[in-house]
């Protein structure tokens, strides 16, 4: 039984009459990378900022590292590290100065140069923050979030707006946190990010948690199984395949078939033999694994990307 | 303590790296000082006064001697020159004419005991050139002194000058504290609004709010940083004032306290503006919209008394007026009573605005 570092019970947050977080409860265990996955406006930042003592909850009980957020704000702040959404440090200070500045704000802080080395920022230590690329800024943000050697690290959308290369770098940095044994609370609207980084994912939608589990677990439960895809078939081939494979449907010139749990082989064999036997013209055939994207689609009827623009 | 020092150190570092901020805070006031000083005042440390002494008597020579003794005036004999033409051509801004029979007139006036009109020094000047105004005020003072000596305070010598707005200090000496007051206001208001709006827009405030630093420490850091910057800005303005116009102001504790109090007034004002106007650009515009008119109605560039009555009411409620008065009294005229009164006003307003500013300033939303 691992200990919980965060316990949230019946958290509600209202802005006027609008309910941004609607009665959610969850626990985060020590040492895990926990992700909130949800589209824009789902309530991710609101929840995270309540845990960071930046916002006060409308109701609910929340404890962080055993402290009540309403009573022990300062104790919590000493022990957590935060990278806010679209983080920006002091523009006219260098990387090193920024890390040092924030380090001095805590009673206990890490060695600045060691931290800079750890995040591969050595070359940039004397560069002004405003002159850094987006990916580097985020990495500096993570380094700063670690400056007080926190027990929990909160990262709010750490890769939004980054190019794929910079995203990989930030992902590596987050993986390094896990290796250091930190508990990480991550929010994202990228399903691949949650899949790659998180030990456990909570899907949040319109202020409610609608699913909880490891990425594989969620995919198995809500992903709707795997899909067989046969692409660019001729008209005759398409009609034959639709007849042969149970539960198949057409999508343009493609034929798609959901593979039943633990029994996908049958459908695949049928497809292959139909194509072989009838000399059907199709370009390719493959099985697409369902993703967290499908989980979200199946749970909400909406796509993540659509809302996340 | 470590937090406070770190805060001050890095905020000063940021400030000095930001060339735009440095220019507007430290150099812009000097540009205005030099510009206004030269345009309005003519440029040299002393005023050149051409004269034509047709009387050439003991009295007229005495008057010229007295004027010479002020050292502010450089006398030049204009005998044989067409001074009137020179004035019309804009080559000079003022000249003094002592007509023949001047001494005799004085003797008669003295005997009549003030019942006869005193003979007048004829002063011709170009009203559009304010350096002439400064000279006239100096002439008036000299003449008053002469009158005292000549006739037990019965005016026997008059100056015939028209539309004279008398100023008791020279224009540069007047301008320098005004510019310092103005730059305290604009640096503190615009600097504070800009810094706060920017920190909010970039999310630096949100990040700070997740650290254990308290708002009290953070604001203490702001006051210290602002005071240091304002002191540097004042020192630079004083050096510039000395080098360009030879003004040597008094440097005293009163003036230093005035600067700190003024910094508090206008930082507080900036904090309040930035707390209620969230958008960075709108807040900056609001700050300029407020400070720009205050600059002109608060006696920074010309005396409040020269303004129409409705603007004088504005001046009365503008804290900058009191800051300017206080700086002028402590730096130039040495009038301690005015200085203390101004300091009391500025200090009280400063405490109120700063406390309100800290209270309304939020790092986090609810
Ligand atoms: N201060 C506020 N006042 C009013 N409404 C707010 C406030 N902050 C957030 N909201 C609303 O609450 C909802 C949740 O916002 P939140 O920022 O938590 O979403 P999010 O999941 O972090 O989204 P994003 O991916 O855009 O960051 C949104 O509809 C937002 O408009
Ligand atoms: Mg968010």
XYZ file of C-alpha atoms and ligand atoms in Angstrom:
707
model
C 0.000 0.000 0.000
C 1.728 3.166 -1.173
C 0.974 6.413 0.575
C -1.135 9.159 -0.979
C 0.582 12.521 -1.283
C -2.537 14.289 -2.494
C -6.085 13.546 -1.462
C -8.973 15.420 -2.991
C -12.528 14.852 -1.827
C -15.637 16.388 -3.399
C -13.811 19.418 -4.765
C -16.102 22.051 -6.241
C -14.979 25.354 -7.739
C -17.461 27.907 -8.976
C -16.793 31.174 -10.764
C -19.985 33.028 -10.028
C -22.710 30.673 -11.138
C -20.425 28.767 -13.495
C -19.109 25.508 -12.100
C -15.587 24.969 -13.412
C -14.806 21.944 -11.231
C -17.797 19.839 -10.385
C -17.429 17.590 -7.358
C -14.283 15.639 -8.162
C -12.367 13.258 -5.909
C -9.018 11.615 -6.577
C -5.787 10.519 -4.933
C -2.222 10.780 -6.119
C 0.292 8.248 -4.899
C 3.852 8.959 -3.978
C 6.274 8.614 -6.865
C 3.779 8.330 -9.689
C 3.381 10.480 -12.758
C -0.259 11.423 -12.717
C -1.896 13.146 -15.677
C -5.062 15.154 -16.035
C -6.123 14.701 -19.644
C -8.830 16.981 -20.943
C -9.691 19.605 -23.562
C -9.557 23.379 -23.120
C -11.751 24.592 -20.338
C -12.109 21.183 -18.730
C -11.003 22.506 -15.367
C -7.398 21.240 -15.293
C -5.693 24.501 -14.416
C -8.376 25.387 -11.913
C -7.879 22.119 -10.049
C -4.100 22.328 -10.126
C -4.097 25.921 -8.920
C -6.305 24.992 -6.000
C -3.789 22.331 -5.012
C -0.983 24.915 -5.328
C -2.897 27.237 -2.961
C -3.323 29.811 -5.738
C -7.080 29.611 -5.709
C -9.458 28.744 -2.952
C -11.977 25.947 -3.454
C -15.693 26.632 -3.201
C -16.087 23.428 -1.241
C -14.393 20.104 -0.663
C -11.508 18.881 1.420
C -8.006 18.746 0.027
C -4.803 17.635 1.627
C -1.383 17.986 0.052
C 1.478 16.075 1.711
C -0.738 15.689 4.758
C -1.398 19.431 5.074
C -4.801 21.023 4.721
C -4.556 23.576 1.892
C -6.641 26.041 3.842
C -4.410 25.991 6.915
C -0.846 25.201 5.940
C -0.313 27.184 2.781
C 3.303 28.065 3.566
C 4.302 24.537 4.520
C 2.846 23.250 1.279
C 4.542 25.928 -0.803
C 7.951 25.014 0.613
C 7.465 21.402 -0.489
C 5.957 21.709 -3.946
C 7.395 22.879 -7.248
C 5.220 24.479 -9.882
C 5.447 25.272 -13.529
C 2.354 27.343 -14.340
C 0.593 27.147 -17.695
C 2.462 29.145 -20.380
C 5.265 29.744 -17.946
C 7.473 32.790 -18.235
C 10.330 33.768 -15.930
C 11.991 37.188 -15.619
C 12.829 38.180 -19.153
C 15.805 40.384 -18.383
C 17.539 37.831 -16.193
C 19.667 34.998 -17.487
C 18.824 31.353 -17.039
C 21.194 31.059 -14.135
C 19.948 34.228 -12.450
C 16.348 33.121 -12.789
C 17.052 29.755 -11.210
C 19.018 31.479 -8.456
C 16.276 34.058 -7.867
C 13.616 31.436 -7.323
C 15.973 29.305 -5.286
C 16.488 32.141 -2.817
C 12.743 32.296 -2.236
C 12.869 28.963 -0.429
C 14.353 28.062 2.891
C 16.179 25.138 1.326
C 17.259 25.002 -2.272
C 19.242 22.915 -4.715
C 22.637 23.859 -6.052
C 21.884 26.105 -9.006
C 24.669 24.910 -11.284
C 23.918 21.265 -10.669
C 20.304 21.839 -11.574
C 21.334 23.630 -14.755
C 23.575 20.724 -15.718
C 20.839 18.245 -14.987
C 18.539 19.872 -17.515
C 21.250 20.294 -20.133
C 21.118 24.055 -19.933
C 24.837 24.613 -19.464
C 25.307 26.370 -22.825
C 22.420 28.669 -22.091
C 23.132 29.573 -18.513
C 24.102 33.152 -19.368
C 21.431 33.701 -21.989
C 18.625 36.111 -21.129
C 15.363 34.281 -20.607
C 13.600 36.364 -23.241
C 16.016 35.153 -25.895
C 15.354 31.448 -25.336
C 13.292 29.261 -27.665
C 9.933 27.985 -26.454
C 11.246 24.524 -25.655
C 14.168 25.879 -23.663
C 11.877 28.188 -21.738
C 9.795 25.205 -20.707
C 12.905 23.314 -19.658
C 14.056 26.259 -17.578
C 10.560 26.317 -16.114
C 10.905 22.697 -15.070
C 14.349 23.349 -13.637
C 12.937 26.240 -11.620
C 10.055 24.048 -10.464
C 12.676 21.727 -9.018
C 14.814 24.362 -7.353
C 13.487 23.685 -3.861
C 13.878 19.920 -4.242
C 10.103 19.529 -3.997
C 8.230 16.358 -3.189
C 5.525 17.049 -5.736
C 6.028 18.780 -9.075
C 3.075 20.352 -10.870
C 3.446 20.864 -14.612
C 0.524 22.597 -16.299
C 0.514 21.852 -20.028
C 4.292 21.704 -20.319
C 4.419 21.144 -24.084
C 1.535 23.166 -25.474
C 2.670 25.140 -28.479
C 6.037 23.399 -28.882
C 7.354 21.800 -32.043
C 7.797 17.999 -31.990
C 11.540 18.177 -31.352
C 11.169 20.499 -28.375
C 8.346 18.346 -27.054
C 10.618 15.308 -27.006
C 13.194 17.275 -25.030
C 10.614 18.351 -22.481
C 9.339 14.798 -22.257
C 12.853 13.599 -21.531
C 13.112 16.170 -18.760
C 9.872 14.920 -17.231
C 11.022 11.317 -17.491
C 14.103 12.388 -15.577
C 11.892 13.690 -12.782
C 10.254 10.331 -12.454
C 13.643 8.693 -12.332
C 14.505 10.988 -9.443
C 11.489 9.623 -7.608
C 9.435 12.793 -7.716
C 5.686 12.697 -7.749
C 4.552 14.535 -10.875
C 1.130 16.036 -11.524
C 0.857 16.771 -15.212
C -1.986 18.336 -17.160
C -2.272 18.008 -20.901
C -4.667 17.878 -23.765
C -2.317 15.704 -25.812
C -3.244 12.064 -25.545
C 0.165 10.905 -26.762
C 1.783 12.922 -24.003
C -0.396 11.347 -21.347
C 0.190 7.940 -22.869
C 3.950 8.321 -23.014
C 4.541 9.960 -19.642
C 1.813 9.006 -17.227
C 1.538 6.038 -14.908
C -2.048 6.995 -14.306
C -4.461 9.190 -16.200
C -7.660 10.878 -15.147
C -9.786 12.065 -18.022
C -11.457 15.321 -17.095
C -14.286 16.843 -19.048
C -16.467 19.826 -18.162
C -15.284 19.793 -14.576
C -15.877 16.110 -13.994
C -13.524 13.155 -13.908
C -14.975 10.657 -16.339
C -12.313 7.932 -16.268
C -9.356 6.889 -14.152
C -6.645 4.315 -14.723
C -3.327 3.558 -16.387
C -3.225 4.463 -20.099
C -3.368 0.783 -21.176
C -6.147 0.153 -18.768
C -8.216 3.034 -20.109
C -7.618 1.981 -23.677
C -8.705 -1.550 -22.916
C -11.768 -0.420 -21.106
C -12.962 2.484 -23.211
C -10.930 2.379 -26.408
C -13.477 0.215 -28.187
C -10.837 -2.379 -29.079
C -8.582 -2.353 -32.110
C -9.631 -1.538 -35.631
C -8.779 -3.410 -38.794
C -8.226 -1.085 -41.682
C -8.093 -2.048 -45.337
C -7.201 0.961 -47.416
C -8.048 2.106 -50.922
C -10.097 -0.787 -52.143
C -11.759 -0.963 -55.550
C -15.558 -0.811 -55.532
C -15.957 -4.582 -55.973
C -13.376 -5.313 -53.305
C -15.096 -2.959 -50.912
C -18.510 -4.547 -51.357
C -17.096 -8.064 -50.960
C -15.195 -7.176 -47.800
C -18.164 -5.436 -46.235
C -20.192 -8.587 -46.769
C -17.489 -10.974 -45.543
C -16.335 -9.212 -42.353
C -18.848 -8.959 -39.561
C -19.259 -5.482 -38.038
C -17.389 -3.722 -40.826
C -18.178 -0.337 -42.305
C -17.018 1.722 -45.239
C -15.244 5.011 -45.017
C -14.672 6.339 -48.497
C -12.653 3.683 -50.296
C -11.491 2.208 -46.994
C -13.067 -0.582 -45.057
C -12.932 -0.445 -41.270
C -13.806 -3.198 -38.856
C -13.768 -3.050 -35.080
C -12.009 -6.083 -33.714
C -13.811 -7.679 -30.792
C -11.813 -7.983 -27.560
C -9.568 -11.038 -27.569
C -11.133 -12.274 -30.795
C -9.697 -10.147 -33.545
C -7.973 -12.973 -35.348
C -11.195 -14.240 -36.984
C -11.911 -10.981 -38.733
C -8.339 -10.581 -39.894
C -8.242 -14.113 -41.356
C -11.509 -13.501 -43.199
C -10.248 -10.306 -44.712
C -6.972 -11.793 -45.816
C -8.512 -14.842 -47.383
C -11.184 -12.790 -49.142
C -8.558 -10.560 -50.669
C -6.368 -13.504 -51.609
C -9.100 -15.744 -52.940
C -11.015 -13.172 -54.924
C -7.963 -11.329 -56.296
C -9.316 -8.120 -54.793
C -7.536 -4.824 -55.370
C -6.611 -3.141 -52.075
C -3.590 -1.065 -51.205
C -2.790 -2.094 -47.650
C -4.149 -3.784 -44.604
C -3.256 -3.095 -40.986
C -4.549 -3.074 -37.444
C -4.823 0.249 -35.670
C -4.546 0.101 -31.932
C -7.042 2.324 -30.177
C -5.630 5.300 -28.330
C -6.584 7.634 -25.522
C -8.097 9.763 -28.263
C -10.620 6.966 -28.856
C -11.141 6.660 -25.125
C -12.070 10.312 -24.993
C -14.242 10.082 -28.074
C -16.085 7.098 -26.726
C -16.603 8.665 -23.336
C -17.737 12.095 -24.446
C -18.750 11.838 -28.064
C -16.277 14.650 -28.750
C -12.729 14.600 -29.965
C -9.948 16.011 -27.827
C -8.281 17.736 -30.741
C -11.429 19.472 -31.874
C -11.880 21.237 -28.604
C -8.226 21.663 -27.990
C -7.852 23.432 -31.323
C 16.234 39.157 4.559
C 17.909 36.983 1.946
C 14.692 37.117 -0.041
C 14.556 40.892 0.164
C 18.170 41.291 -0.943
C 17.697 38.843 -3.798
C 14.574 40.667 -4.852
C 16.304 44.059 -4.863
C 19.461 42.797 -6.540
C 17.729 41.068 -9.399
C 15.090 43.725 -9.940
C 17.804 46.373 -10.285
C 19.721 44.099 -12.642
C 16.608 43.627 -14.782
C 15.977 47.341 -14.789
C 19.433 48.305 -15.964
C 19.444 45.668 -18.700
C 16.236 46.996 -20.128
C 17.540 49.840 -22.257
C 14.078 51.234 -22.858
C 13.346 51.517 -19.154
C 16.739 53.077 -18.483
C 16.236 55.650 -21.191
C 12.788 56.723 -20.082
C 13.687 56.808 -16.433
C 17.177 58.216 -16.361
C 17.816 60.007 -19.608
C 14.457 61.273 -20.757
C 14.156 63.752 -17.857
C 17.518 65.168 -18.835
C 16.441 65.534 -22.418
C 13.438 67.525 -21.225
C 15.559 69.542 -18.830
C 18.023 70.529 -21.512
C 15.373 71.106 -24.118
C 13.189 73.291 -21.934
C 16.165 74.957 -20.347
C 17.655 75.983 -23.662
C 14.445 76.803 -25.457
C 13.048 78.841 -22.619
C 16.184 80.170 -21.109
C 18.807 80.763 -23.734
C 21.535 78.453 -22.645
C 24.395 80.141 -20.829
C 24.872 79.988 -17.132
C 24.402 83.751 -16.879
C 22.106 86.170 -18.625
C 23.498 88.729 -20.964
C 21.999 92.152 -20.460
C 22.750 94.919 -22.926
C 22.338 98.417 -21.616
C 22.498 101.916 -22.878
C 23.358 104.455 -20.212
C 22.518 107.882 -21.608
C 22.474 109.450 -18.166
C 25.976 108.343 -17.259
C 25.637 109.662 -13.741
C 26.790 108.351 -10.413
C 23.366 106.824 -9.761
C 23.084 105.122 -13.118
C 26.580 103.712 -12.765
C 25.642 102.572 -9.271
C 22.669 100.692 -10.576
C 24.749 98.994 -13.242
C 27.321 98.134 -10.617
C 24.610 96.599 -8.441
C 23.357 94.534 -11.342
C 26.879 93.406 -12.084
C 27.294 92.337 -8.481
C 24.476 89.804 -8.791
C 26.915 87.727 -10.924
C 23.913 86.180 -12.612
C 23.900 89.042 -15.059
C 26.583 89.678 -17.570
C 26.391 93.340 -18.473
C 27.316 94.520 -21.935
C 27.504 98.095 -22.991
C 25.277 98.628 -25.975
C 26.176 102.277 -26.531
C 26.258 103.002 -30.228
C 24.289 99.867 -31.108
C 20.727 99.944 -32.294
C 19.417 97.835 -29.430
C 15.823 98.214 -30.478
C 16.564 96.729 -33.883
C 18.535 93.891 -32.297
C 15.581 93.060 -30.094
C 13.226 93.076 -33.056
C 15.579 90.822 -34.966
C 15.566 88.379 -32.070
C 19.296 88.772 -31.493
C 18.710 89.770 -27.904
C 15.761 89.131 -25.643
C 16.001 92.171 -23.394
C 17.848 95.420 -22.917
C 17.981 98.219 -20.410
C 17.829 101.869 -21.214
C 18.728 104.546 -18.683
C 17.541 107.835 -20.070
C 19.339 111.116 -19.697
C 18.157 113.026 -16.670
C 17.590 109.906 -14.638
C 19.688 111.019 -11.670
C 18.029 114.375 -11.586
C 14.627 112.769 -11.556
C 15.625 110.707 -8.554
C 16.790 113.715 -6.655
C 13.483 115.422 -7.306
C 11.481 112.386 -6.308
C 13.445 112.128 -3.112
C 12.710 115.672 -2.207
C 9.042 115.295 -3.008
C 8.988 112.340 -0.582
C 7.226 109.904 -2.845
C 4.574 112.291 -4.107
C 6.253 112.691 -7.425
C 6.520 109.807 -9.871
C 9.868 108.212 -9.798
C 11.888 108.104 -12.964
C 11.932 104.702 -14.547
C 14.525 102.400 -15.928
C 13.301 101.513 -19.358
C 13.341 97.796 -19.957
C 12.594 96.536 -23.409
C 12.100 92.842 -23.779
C 10.677 90.130 -25.938
C 7.819 88.529 -24.091
C 8.037 85.392 -26.174
C 11.453 84.604 -24.709
C 11.070 83.478 -21.123
C 14.731 84.133 -20.372
C 13.706 87.782 -20.427
C 11.213 87.082 -17.663
C 13.912 85.696 -15.438
C 16.007 88.776 -16.058
C 13.176 91.101 -15.254
C 12.634 89.391 -11.960
C 16.297 89.834 -11.146
C 16.148 93.474 -12.184
C 13.142 93.954 -9.956
C 14.971 92.554 -7.016
C 17.965 94.755 -7.607
C 15.762 97.779 -7.955
C 13.908 96.966 -4.757
C 17.224 96.744 -2.985
C 18.270 100.056 -4.420
C 15.066 101.710 -3.332
C 15.624 100.533 0.202
C 19.017 102.112 0.229
C 18.106 105.269 -1.573
C 15.031 106.377 0.259
C 13.944 104.437 3.274
C 11.643 102.218 1.324
C 9.974 105.024 -0.549
C 10.191 103.951 -4.152
C 12.226 106.450 -6.045
C 13.324 104.236 -8.838
C 10.802 102.298 -10.816
C 11.144 99.834 -13.568
C 8.918 100.368 -16.486
C 8.274 96.937 -17.816
C 5.108 95.437 -19.140
C 3.435 92.088 -18.584
C 6.065 90.993 -16.226
C 5.458 87.738 -14.424
C 7.913 87.980 -11.646
C 9.710 84.880 -10.595
C 11.807 84.885 -7.522
C 14.211 82.249 -8.776
C 15.834 81.937 -12.121
C 14.071 79.710 -14.581
C 16.662 76.924 -14.474
C 16.645 76.834 -10.740
C 12.879 76.695 -10.985
C 12.897 74.034 -13.670
C 15.337 71.562 -12.122
C 13.226 70.481 -9.102
C 10.187 70.484 -11.379
C 11.844 68.053 -13.745
C 12.955 65.877 -10.838
C 9.406 65.852 -9.463
C 7.995 65.056 -12.859
C 10.403 62.210 -13.428
C 9.695 60.765 -9.990
C 6.052 60.703 -10.967
C 6.465 59.268 -14.423
C 9.120 56.715 -13.429
C 7.159 55.505 -10.440
C 3.721 55.381 -12.063
C 4.743 54.083 -15.449
C 7.436 51.823 -14.037
C 5.095 50.250 -11.519
C 2.184 49.867 -13.908
C 4.423 48.444 -16.607
C 6.136 46.025 -14.261
C 2.914 44.798 -12.683
C 0.921 44.498 -15.880
C 3.816 42.699 -17.507
C 4.314 40.310 -14.608
C 0.668 39.476 -14.690
C 0.571 39.005 -18.451
C 3.608 36.744 -18.484
C 2.415 34.803 -15.452
C 5.416 35.720 -13.305
C 3.018 36.738 -10.533
C 1.351 33.353 -10.673
C 4.719 31.680 -10.360
C 5.734 33.950 -7.468
C 2.479 33.137 -5.711
C 3.447 29.466 -5.664
C 6.656 30.272 -3.771
C 6.740 31.133 -0.071
C 7.706 34.791 -0.633
C 5.202 37.141 1.006
C 3.715 40.161 -0.649
C 5.074 42.366 2.126
C 8.655 41.353 1.383
C 8.061 41.655 -2.311
C 6.660 45.171 -1.985
C 9.442 46.200 0.359
C 11.770 45.149 -2.434
C 9.834 47.348 -4.831
C 10.171 50.427 -2.579
C 13.888 49.930 -2.160
C 14.429 49.361 -5.864
C 12.321 52.377 -6.785
C 14.115 54.601 -4.272
C 17.524 53.602 -5.605
C 16.481 54.243 -9.183
C 14.924 57.598 -8.308
C 18.053 58.662 -6.414
C 20.200 57.834 -9.410
C 17.812 59.650 -11.708
C 17.850 62.702 -9.410
C 21.615 62.708 -9.183
C 21.943 62.562 -12.952
C 19.447 65.388 -13.394
C 21.356 67.507 -10.873
C 24.661 66.932 -12.584
C 23.088 67.787 -15.931
C 21.483 70.886 -14.422
C 24.843 71.993 -13.083
C 26.798 71.323 -16.220
C 24.300 72.950 -18.553
C 22.962 75.800 -16.473
C 25.190 76.147 -13.467
C 22.385 75.480 -11.015
C 23.738 74.231 -7.703
C 20.875 72.871 -5.629
C 21.090 72.054 -1.946
C 21.396 68.405 -1.177
C 19.862 67.661 2.196
C 17.990 64.942 4.067
C 14.706 66.771 3.518
C 15.085 66.400 -0.214
C 15.943 62.702 0.090
C 12.861 62.072 2.213
C 10.782 64.005 -0.312
C 11.988 61.671 -3.055
C 11.144 58.551 -1.041
C 7.713 59.925 -0.171
C 7.093 60.911 -3.788
C 8.149 57.431 -4.877
C 5.611 55.934 -2.468
C 2.804 58.182 -3.727
C 3.314 57.332 -7.341
C 4.239 53.653 -6.918
C 1.041 53.278 -4.895
C -0.916 55.016 -7.627
C 0.650 52.721 -10.197
C -0.212 49.627 -8.159
C -3.824 50.739 -7.888
C -4.097 51.426 -11.611
C -2.521 48.077 -12.492
C -4.752 46.230 -10.054
C -7.954 47.526 -11.587
C -6.940 47.530 -15.221
C -5.788 44.037 -16.070
C -4.837 44.484 -19.695
C -1.192 45.432 -20.145
C -1.664 47.992 -22.880
C -4.787 49.581 -21.436
C -3.083 49.952 -18.081
C -0.053 51.629 -19.660
C -2.321 54.004 -21.559
C -4.265 54.818 -18.427
C -1.022 55.602 -16.627
C 0.065 58.026 -19.343
C -3.383 59.563 -19.543
C -3.163 60.320 -15.842
C 0.443 61.474 -15.585
C 0.619 63.535 -18.757
C -1.824 66.271 -17.703
C -0.469 66.236 -14.143
C 2.948 67.052 -15.538
C 1.638 70.352 -16.873
C -0.751 71.485 -14.189
C 1.468 70.770 -11.189
C 4.059 73.445 -11.607
C 6.817 71.330 -13.072
C 7.645 73.576 -16.005
C 6.089 76.891 -15.030
C 4.559 78.294 -11.865
C 1.061 77.211 -10.933
C 0.180 80.901 -10.492
C 0.542 81.473 -14.227
C -2.295 79.108 -15.032
C -5.973 79.983 -15.431
C -8.045 79.533 -12.281
C -9.658 76.201 -13.188
C -6.281 74.593 -13.741
C -5.119 75.950 -10.418
C -7.842 73.892 -8.754
C -6.471 70.834 -10.513
C -3.017 71.738 -9.268
C -4.348 71.912 -5.743
C -5.431 68.269 -5.781
C -2.437 66.998 -7.724
C 0.098 65.383 -5.383
C 2.806 66.326 -7.851
C 2.238 70.004 -7.016
C 3.218 69.340 -3.410
C 6.143 67.173 -4.424
C 7.384 69.947 -6.720
C 6.899 72.594 -4.044
C 8.693 70.452 -1.501
C 11.601 69.734 -3.797
C 11.865 73.376 -4.802
C 11.831 74.536 -1.212
C 14.351 72.016 -0.009
C 16.662 72.166 -3.011
C 16.528 75.785 -4.097
C 14.865 78.342 -1.888
C 15.575 76.743 1.470
C 12.106 77.603 2.706
C 11.750 75.004 5.428
C 8.184 75.826 6.272
C 6.957 75.107 2.755
C 9.186 72.052 2.594
C 7.771 70.596 5.802
C 4.197 71.274 4.810
C 4.729 69.695 1.380
C 6.473 66.734 2.933
C 3.570 66.205 5.310
C 1.100 66.212 2.418
C 3.206 63.993 0.162
C 4.095 61.647 3.010
C 0.493 61.197 4.127
C -0.782 60.639 0.597
C 2.147 58.294 0.007
C 1.365 56.099 2.997
C -2.327 55.920 2.084
C -1.818 55.170 -1.598
C 0.914 52.623 -0.969
C -1.077 50.721 1.653
C -4.146 50.735 -0.586
C -1.933 49.639 -3.461
C -0.580 46.662 -1.516
C -4.069 45.722 -0.359
C -5.688 45.778 -3.773
C -2.751 44.086 -5.466
C -3.420 40.416 -6.013
C -1.134 37.740 -7.314
C -3.815 35.153 -7.391
C -7.401 35.269 -8.441
C -10.121 33.627 -6.437
N -11.062 33.457 -13.087
C -12.046 32.872 -13.782
N -13.270 33.430 -13.824
C -14.277 32.858 -14.515
N -14.164 31.714 -15.194
C -12.980 31.094 -15.182
C -11.855 31.650 -14.490
N -10.805 30.829 -14.665
C -11.246 29.817 -15.427
N -12.540 29.969 -15.750
C -13.367 29.048 -16.545
O -13.337 27.792 -15.909
C -13.248 26.753 -16.860
C -12.061 25.879 -16.544
O -10.889 26.604 -16.781
P -9.449 25.987 -16.630
O -8.483 27.067 -16.855
O -9.366 25.253 -15.374
O -9.417 24.996 -17.853
P -8.225 24.093 -18.378
O -8.695 22.702 -18.349
O -6.974 24.401 -17.677
O -8.158 24.557 -19.884
P -6.890 24.898 -20.810
O -6.535 23.676 -21.526
O -7.454 25.935 -21.734
O -5.818 25.430 -19.944
C -13.173 27.402 -18.219
O -14.455 27.374 -18.814
C -12.777 28.823 -17.919
O -13.329 29.688 -18.853
Mg -5.198 25.193 -18.212
